[in-house]
Coordinates of C-alpha atoms and ligand atoms in Angstrom, one line a residue:
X20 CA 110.7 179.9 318.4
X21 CA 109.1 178.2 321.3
X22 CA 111.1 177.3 324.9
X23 CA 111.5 174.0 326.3
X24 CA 108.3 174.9 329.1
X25 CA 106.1 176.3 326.4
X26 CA 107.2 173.0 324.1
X27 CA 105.6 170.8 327.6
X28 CA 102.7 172.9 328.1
X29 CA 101.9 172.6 324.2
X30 CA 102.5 168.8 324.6
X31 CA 100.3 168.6 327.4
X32 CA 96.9 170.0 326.0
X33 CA 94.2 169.1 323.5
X34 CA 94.7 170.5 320.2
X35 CA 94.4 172.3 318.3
X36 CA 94.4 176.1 319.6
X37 CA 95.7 179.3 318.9
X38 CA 98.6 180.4 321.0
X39 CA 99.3 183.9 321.5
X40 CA 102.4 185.3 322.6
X41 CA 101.5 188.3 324.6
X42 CA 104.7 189.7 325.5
X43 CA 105.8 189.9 321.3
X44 CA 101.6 191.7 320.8
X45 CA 103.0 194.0 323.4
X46 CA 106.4 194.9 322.0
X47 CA 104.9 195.2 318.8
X48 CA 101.8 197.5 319.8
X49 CA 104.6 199.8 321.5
X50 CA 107.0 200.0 319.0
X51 CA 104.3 200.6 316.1
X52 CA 102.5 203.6 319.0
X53 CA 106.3 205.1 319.3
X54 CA 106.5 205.3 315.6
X55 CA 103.3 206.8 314.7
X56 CA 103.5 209.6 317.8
X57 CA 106.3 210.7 316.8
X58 CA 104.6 212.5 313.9
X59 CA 101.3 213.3 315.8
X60 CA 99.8 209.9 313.6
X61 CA 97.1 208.2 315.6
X62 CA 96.5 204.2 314.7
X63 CA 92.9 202.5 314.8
X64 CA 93.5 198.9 315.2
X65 CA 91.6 196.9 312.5
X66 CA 89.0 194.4 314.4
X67 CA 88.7 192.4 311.8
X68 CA 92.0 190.8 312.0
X69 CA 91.7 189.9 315.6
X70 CA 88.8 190.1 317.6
X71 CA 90.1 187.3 320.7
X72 CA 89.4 189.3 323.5
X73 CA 93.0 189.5 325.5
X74 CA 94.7 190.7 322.4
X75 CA 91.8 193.1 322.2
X76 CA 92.1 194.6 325.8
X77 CA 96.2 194.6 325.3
X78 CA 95.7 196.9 322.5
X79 CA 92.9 198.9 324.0
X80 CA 95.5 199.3 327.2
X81 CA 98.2 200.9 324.4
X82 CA 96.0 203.3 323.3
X83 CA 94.9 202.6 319.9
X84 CA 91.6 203.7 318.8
X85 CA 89.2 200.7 316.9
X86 CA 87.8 200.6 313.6
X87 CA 85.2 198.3 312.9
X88 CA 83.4 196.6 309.8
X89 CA 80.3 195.3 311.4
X90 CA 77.6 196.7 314.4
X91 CA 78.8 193.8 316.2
X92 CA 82.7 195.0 316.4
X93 CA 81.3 198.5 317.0
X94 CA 79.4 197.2 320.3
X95 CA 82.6 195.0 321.2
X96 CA 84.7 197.9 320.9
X97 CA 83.0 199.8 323.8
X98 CA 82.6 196.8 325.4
X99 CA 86.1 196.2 325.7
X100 CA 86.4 200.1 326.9
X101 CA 87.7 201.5 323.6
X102 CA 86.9 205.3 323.8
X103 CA 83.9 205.9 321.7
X104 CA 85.9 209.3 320.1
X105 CA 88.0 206.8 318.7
X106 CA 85.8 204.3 317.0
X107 CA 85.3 204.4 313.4
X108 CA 82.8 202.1 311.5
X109 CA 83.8 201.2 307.8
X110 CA 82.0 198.6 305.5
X111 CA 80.7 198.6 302.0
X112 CA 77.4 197.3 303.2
X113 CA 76.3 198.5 306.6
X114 CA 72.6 197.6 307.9
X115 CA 70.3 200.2 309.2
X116 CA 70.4 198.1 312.3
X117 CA 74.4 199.2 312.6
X118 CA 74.0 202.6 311.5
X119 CA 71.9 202.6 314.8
X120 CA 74.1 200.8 316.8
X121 CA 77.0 203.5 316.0
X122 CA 75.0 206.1 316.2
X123 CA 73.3 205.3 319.8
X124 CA 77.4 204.9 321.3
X125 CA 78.5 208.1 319.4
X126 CA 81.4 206.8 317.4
X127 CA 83.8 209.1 316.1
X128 CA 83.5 208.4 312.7
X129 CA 81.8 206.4 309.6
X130 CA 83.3 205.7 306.7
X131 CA 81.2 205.9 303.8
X132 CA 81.2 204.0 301.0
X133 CA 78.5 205.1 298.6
X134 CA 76.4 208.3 297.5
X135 CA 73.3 206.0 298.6
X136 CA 74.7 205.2 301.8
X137 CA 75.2 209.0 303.0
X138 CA 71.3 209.4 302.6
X139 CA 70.6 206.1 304.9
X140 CA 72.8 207.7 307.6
X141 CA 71.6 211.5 307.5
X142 CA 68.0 209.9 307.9
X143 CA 68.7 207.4 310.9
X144 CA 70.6 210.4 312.4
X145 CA 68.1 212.7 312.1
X146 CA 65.6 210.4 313.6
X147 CA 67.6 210.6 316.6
X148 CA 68.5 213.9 316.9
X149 CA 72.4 213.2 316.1
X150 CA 74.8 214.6 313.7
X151 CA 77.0 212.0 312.1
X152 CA 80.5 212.6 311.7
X153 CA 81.4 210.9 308.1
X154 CA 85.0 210.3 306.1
X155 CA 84.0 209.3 302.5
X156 CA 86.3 206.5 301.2
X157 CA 87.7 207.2 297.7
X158 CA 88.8 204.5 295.4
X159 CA 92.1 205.7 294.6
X160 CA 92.8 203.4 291.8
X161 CA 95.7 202.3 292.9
X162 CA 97.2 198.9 292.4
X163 CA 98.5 197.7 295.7
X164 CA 100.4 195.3 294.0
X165 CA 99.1 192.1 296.4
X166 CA 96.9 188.8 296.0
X167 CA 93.7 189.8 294.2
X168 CA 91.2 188.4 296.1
X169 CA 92.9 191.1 299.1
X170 CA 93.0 194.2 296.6
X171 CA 90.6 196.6 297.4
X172 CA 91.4 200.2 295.7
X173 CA 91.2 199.8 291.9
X174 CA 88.0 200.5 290.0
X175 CA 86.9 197.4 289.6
X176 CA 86.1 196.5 293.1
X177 CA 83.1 197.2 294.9
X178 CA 84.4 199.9 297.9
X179 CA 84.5 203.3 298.1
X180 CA 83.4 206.1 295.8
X181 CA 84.9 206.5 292.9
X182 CA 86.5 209.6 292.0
X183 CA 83.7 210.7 289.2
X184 CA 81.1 210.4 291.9
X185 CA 82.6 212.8 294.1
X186 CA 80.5 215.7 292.9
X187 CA 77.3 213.9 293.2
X188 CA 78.6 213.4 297.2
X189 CA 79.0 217.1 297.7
X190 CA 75.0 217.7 296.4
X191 CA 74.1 214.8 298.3
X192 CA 76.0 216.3 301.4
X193 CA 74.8 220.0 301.0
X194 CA 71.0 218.2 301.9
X195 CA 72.0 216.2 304.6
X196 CA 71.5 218.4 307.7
X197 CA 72.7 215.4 309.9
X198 CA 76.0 214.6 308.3
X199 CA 79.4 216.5 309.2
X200 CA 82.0 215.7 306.5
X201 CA 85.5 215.7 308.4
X202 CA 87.7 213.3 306.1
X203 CA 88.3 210.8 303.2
X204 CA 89.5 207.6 303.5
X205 CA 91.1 205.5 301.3
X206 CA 92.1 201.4 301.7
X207 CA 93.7 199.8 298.6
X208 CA 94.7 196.4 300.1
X209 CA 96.2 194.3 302.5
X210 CA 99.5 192.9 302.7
X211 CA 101.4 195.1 300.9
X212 CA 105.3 194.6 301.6
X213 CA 106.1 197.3 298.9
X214 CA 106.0 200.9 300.1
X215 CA 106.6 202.4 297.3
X216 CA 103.0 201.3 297.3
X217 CA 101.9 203.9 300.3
X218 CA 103.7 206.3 298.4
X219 CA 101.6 206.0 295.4
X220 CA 99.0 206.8 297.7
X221 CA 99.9 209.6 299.3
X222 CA 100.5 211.3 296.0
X223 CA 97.0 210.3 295.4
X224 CA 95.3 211.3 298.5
X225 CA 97.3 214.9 298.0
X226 CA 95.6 215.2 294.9
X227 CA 92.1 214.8 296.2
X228 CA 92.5 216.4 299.3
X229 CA 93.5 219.4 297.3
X230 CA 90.2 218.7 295.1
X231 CA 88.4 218.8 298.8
X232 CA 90.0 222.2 299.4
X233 CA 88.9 224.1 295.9
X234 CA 85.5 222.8 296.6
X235 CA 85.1 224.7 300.1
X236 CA 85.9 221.5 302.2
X237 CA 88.8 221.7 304.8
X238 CA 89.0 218.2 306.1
X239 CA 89.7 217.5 309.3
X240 CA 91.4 213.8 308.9
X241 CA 93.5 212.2 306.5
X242 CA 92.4 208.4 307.1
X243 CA 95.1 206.4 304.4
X244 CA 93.7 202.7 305.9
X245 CA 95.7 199.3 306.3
X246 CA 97.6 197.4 304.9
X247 CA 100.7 197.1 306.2
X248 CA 102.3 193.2 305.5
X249 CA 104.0 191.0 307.5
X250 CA 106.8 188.8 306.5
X251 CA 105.5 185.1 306.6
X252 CA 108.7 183.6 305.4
X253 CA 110.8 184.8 308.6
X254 CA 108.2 184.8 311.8
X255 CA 111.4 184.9 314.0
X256 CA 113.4 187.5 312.3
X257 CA 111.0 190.0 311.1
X258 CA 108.8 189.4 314.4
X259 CA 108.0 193.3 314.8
X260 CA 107.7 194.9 311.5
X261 CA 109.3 198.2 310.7
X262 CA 106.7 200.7 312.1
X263 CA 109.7 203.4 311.5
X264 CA 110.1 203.0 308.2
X265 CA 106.3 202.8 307.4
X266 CA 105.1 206.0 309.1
X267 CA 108.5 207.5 307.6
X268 CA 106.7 207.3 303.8
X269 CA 103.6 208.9 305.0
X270 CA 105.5 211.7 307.1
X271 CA 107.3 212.7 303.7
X272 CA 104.9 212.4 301.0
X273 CA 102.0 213.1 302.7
X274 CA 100.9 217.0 302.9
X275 CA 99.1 217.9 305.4
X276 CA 97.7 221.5 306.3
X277 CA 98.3 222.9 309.9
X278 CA 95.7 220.6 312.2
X279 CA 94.8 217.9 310.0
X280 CA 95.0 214.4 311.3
X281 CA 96.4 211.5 309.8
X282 CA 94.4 208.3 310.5
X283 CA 95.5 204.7 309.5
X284 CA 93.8 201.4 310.0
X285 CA 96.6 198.6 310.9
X286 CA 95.0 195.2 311.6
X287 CA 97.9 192.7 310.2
X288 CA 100.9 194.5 311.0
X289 CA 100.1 194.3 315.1
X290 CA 98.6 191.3 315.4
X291 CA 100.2 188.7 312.5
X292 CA 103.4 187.4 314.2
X293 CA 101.9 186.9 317.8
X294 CA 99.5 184.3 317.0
X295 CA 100.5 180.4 316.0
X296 CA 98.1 177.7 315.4
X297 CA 99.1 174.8 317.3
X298 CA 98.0 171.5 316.1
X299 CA 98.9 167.4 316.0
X300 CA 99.8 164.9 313.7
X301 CA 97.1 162.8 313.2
X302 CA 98.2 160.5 310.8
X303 CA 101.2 160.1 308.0
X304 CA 100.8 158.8 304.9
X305 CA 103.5 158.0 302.7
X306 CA 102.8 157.2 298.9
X307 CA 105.2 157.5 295.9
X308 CA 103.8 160.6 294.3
X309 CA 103.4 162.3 298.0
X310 CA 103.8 162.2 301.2
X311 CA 100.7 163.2 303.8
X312 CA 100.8 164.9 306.8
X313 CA 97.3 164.7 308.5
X314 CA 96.7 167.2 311.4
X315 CA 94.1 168.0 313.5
X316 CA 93.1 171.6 312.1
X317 CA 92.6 172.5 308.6
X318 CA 91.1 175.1 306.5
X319 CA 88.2 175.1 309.8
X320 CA 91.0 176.6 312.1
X321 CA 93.4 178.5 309.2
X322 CA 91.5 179.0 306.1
X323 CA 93.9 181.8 304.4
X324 CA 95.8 178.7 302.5
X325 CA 92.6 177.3 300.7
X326 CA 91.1 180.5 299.9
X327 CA 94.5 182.6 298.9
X328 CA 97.1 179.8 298.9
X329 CA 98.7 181.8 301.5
X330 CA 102.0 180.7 302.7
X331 CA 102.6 180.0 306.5
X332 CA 105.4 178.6 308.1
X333 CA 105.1 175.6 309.4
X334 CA 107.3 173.8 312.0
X335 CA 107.6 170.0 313.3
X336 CA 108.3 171.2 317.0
X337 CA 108.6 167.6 318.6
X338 CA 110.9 166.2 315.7
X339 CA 114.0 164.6 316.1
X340 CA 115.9 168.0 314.3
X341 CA 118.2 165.3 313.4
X342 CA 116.3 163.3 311.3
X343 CA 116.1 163.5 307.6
X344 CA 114.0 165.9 306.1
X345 CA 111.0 165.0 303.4
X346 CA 108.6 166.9 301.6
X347 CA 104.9 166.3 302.6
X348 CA 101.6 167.8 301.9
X349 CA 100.7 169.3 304.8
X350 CA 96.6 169.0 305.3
X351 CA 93.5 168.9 307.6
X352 CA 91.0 166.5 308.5
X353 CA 87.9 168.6 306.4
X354 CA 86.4 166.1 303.5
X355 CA 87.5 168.9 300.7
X356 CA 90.4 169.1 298.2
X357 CA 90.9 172.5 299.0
X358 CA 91.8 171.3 302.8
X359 CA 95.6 171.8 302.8
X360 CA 97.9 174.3 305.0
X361 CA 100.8 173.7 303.0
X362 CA 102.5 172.0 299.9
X363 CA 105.7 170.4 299.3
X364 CA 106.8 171.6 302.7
X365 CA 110.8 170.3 304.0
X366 CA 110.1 168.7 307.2
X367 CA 112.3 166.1 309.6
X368 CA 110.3 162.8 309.1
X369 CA 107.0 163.4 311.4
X370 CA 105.2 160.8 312.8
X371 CA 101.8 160.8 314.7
X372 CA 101.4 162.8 317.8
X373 CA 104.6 165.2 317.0
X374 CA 103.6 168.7 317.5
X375 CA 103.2 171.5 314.7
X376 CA 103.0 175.1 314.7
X377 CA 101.2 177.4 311.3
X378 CA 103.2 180.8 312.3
X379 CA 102.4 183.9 311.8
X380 CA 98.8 183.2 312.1
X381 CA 97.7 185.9 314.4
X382 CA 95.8 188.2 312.1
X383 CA 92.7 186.8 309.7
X384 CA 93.1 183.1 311.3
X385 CA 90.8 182.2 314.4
X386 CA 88.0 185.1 313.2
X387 CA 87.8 183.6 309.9
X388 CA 87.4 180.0 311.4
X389 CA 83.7 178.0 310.9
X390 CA 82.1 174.7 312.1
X391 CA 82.2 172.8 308.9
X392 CA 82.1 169.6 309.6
X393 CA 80.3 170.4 312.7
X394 CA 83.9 171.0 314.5
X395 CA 84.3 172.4 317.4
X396 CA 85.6 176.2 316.9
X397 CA 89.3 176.6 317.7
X398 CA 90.1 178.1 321.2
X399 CA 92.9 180.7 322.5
X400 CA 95.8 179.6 324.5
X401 CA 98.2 182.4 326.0
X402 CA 101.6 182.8 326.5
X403 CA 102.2 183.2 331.0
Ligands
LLP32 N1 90.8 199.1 306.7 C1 90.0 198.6 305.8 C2 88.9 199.4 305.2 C3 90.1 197.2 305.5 O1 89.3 196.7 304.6 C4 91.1 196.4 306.1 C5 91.3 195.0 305.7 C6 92.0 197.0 307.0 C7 91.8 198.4 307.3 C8 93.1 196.3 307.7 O2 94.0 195.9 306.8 P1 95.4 195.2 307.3 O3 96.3 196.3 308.0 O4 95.1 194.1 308.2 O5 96.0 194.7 306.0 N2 91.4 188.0 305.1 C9 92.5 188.5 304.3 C10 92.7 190.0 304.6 C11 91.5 190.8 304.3 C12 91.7 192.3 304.6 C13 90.4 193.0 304.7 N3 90.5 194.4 304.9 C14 93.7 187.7 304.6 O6 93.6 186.7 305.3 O7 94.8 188.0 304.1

């Protein structure tokens, strides 16, 4: 829901753009840090959903720590004046040139994802002098019941370790001078909306933890990922997920010994429902099989629809609400098929010029943009 002011504002500048509502990223980050210190749980936001830089200081001021997928995020992170204690680095495929990077600012924590990777990093550290402070992240095998192309924890996908290489970890680790296990770390997926899900996991991550423990490993940090889903259907009325209930699952089924940390990774959940992509109707085109809404972003600015069909709302904001509503095609101006934000969608009849909003759009929208086509890459607009 947009006011009548931010309706003028919108009306008066070029689009498209991202438009982030700071106040809702602030209620959000506060009601998800209440939630999770009220069991001693500590939250590193995921950069990957959001790296825009206000919503990254706004989430830096809360408190949460970062955890990063590239040596790029890593640097951004203390950039942005994330405490180095609480940066983690995770990634299936990390260069030497990042192991260096993380190394040389003294992050809290890598997350390792192979046997061969746990030899790159005990060498570069021991280059330098350093002892690297590693979670190994365990392929639970567990189905996190969301879109394929976003599930990560069953066997057949390429992170983590799986659980039959976990001996050959503890040999690798008794030779590595430079590497101090402290946790595992598990991620099975994004967008879960299910948490009967996260309790699968806990049972699972109670099960190796215990492993851990009868092979002479007390592990500092429980670090049980992502994941949590927004709901794209109702960007209004679900605006600030339900951090309670969440943190509630983990709290009872996870066991934890006395000191041990529990860790989570939340990129979606904090940053989904703040962000809208604001674009115009370029053209309409009506035809007898379908009707054609042309706007001025496409799968350049939003590209979660071509490459998951993912659903986003969208809104006709300058409509006459009066008007009869149609069903249009909803695409972009890229020269592909694939270029389309939304099908069959109920709109007032639209004309060029009106104004459209993609909602909840916050998380995995502007950082996943590109220049195909040689466009221009999609800018940030906030909220005053
Ligand atoms: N931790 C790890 C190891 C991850 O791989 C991810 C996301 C997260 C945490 C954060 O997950 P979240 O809380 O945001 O679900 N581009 C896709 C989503 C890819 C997620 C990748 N990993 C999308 O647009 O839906």
């Amino acid at each position: 829901m947009f006011d009548e002011n931010t309706l003028a504002r919108f009306e008066s500048l070029e689009t498209p753009f991202y438009y982030y509502d700071l106040a809702l990223l602030e209620k959000t980050l506060k009601t998800c840090k209440e939630a999770a210190d009220k069991y001693g749980f500590h939250v590193h936001y995921a950069f990957k959903a959001n790296f825009d830089e206000c919503v990254l200081k706004a989430i830096q001021a809360e408190g949460f720590g970062a955890d990063c997928v590239s040596g790029n995020e890593v640097k951004k992170a203390i950039e942005i004046g994330f405490d180095p204690g609480k940066v983690v680095f995770a990634g299936v495929g990390k260069s030497d040139k990042e192991i260096i990077t993380a190394l040389e600012n003294d992050i809290y924590c890598f997350n390792v994802e192979s046997v061969q990777e746990l030899g790159v990093i005990n060498e570069l550290a021991a280059k330098r002098g350093k002892t690297a402070r590693i979670a190994i992240r365990i392929n639970p095998n567990v189905d996190a019941q969301t879109h394929h192309y976003i599930t990560t924890g069953l066997e057949e996908n390429k992170f983590g370790v799986n659980q039959w290489e976990l001996k050959a970890c503890m040999e690798e680790l008794k030779k590595s001078a430079n590497l101090k296990l402290i946790g595992i770390h598990f991620h099975i997926g994004s967008q879960i909306t299910d948490l009967e899900v996260f309790r699968s996991l806990c049972v699972k991550t109670n099960e190796l933890s215990q492993w851990f423990g009868e092979h002479g490993f007390q592990l500092q940090i429980l670090n049980v990922g992502g994941g949590f889903g927004v709901d794209y259907h109702h960007p209004d009325e679900a605006a600030i997920n339900d951090f309670a209930s969440y943190f509630e699952v983990f709290d009872k089924f996870l066991e934890r010994k006395p000191g041990q940390e529990v860790h989570f990774e939340l990129g979606r959940a904090l940053v989904a429902q703040c962000g809208n992509l604001i674009s115009r109707i370029l053209y309409v085109k009506n035809g007898i099989k379908k009707n054609f809404i042309i706007l001025d972003a496409g799968m350049t600015e939003l590209m979660r629809p071509a490459l998951y069909q993912a659903f986003h709302k969208i809104e006709n904001l300058t409509a006459d609400k009066k008007a009869n509503s149609v069903k249009y095609d909803v695409v972009g101006p890229i020269c592909e098929s694939t270029d389309w934000l939304g099908k069959e969608v109920e709109l007032p009849v639209s004309k060029r010029g009106d104004i459209v909003a993609l909602r909840t759009a916050g998380a995995y929208g502007q950082v996943m943009a590109s220049g195909y086509n040689l466009r221009d890459i999609v800018r940030s607009v906030y909220s005053e």
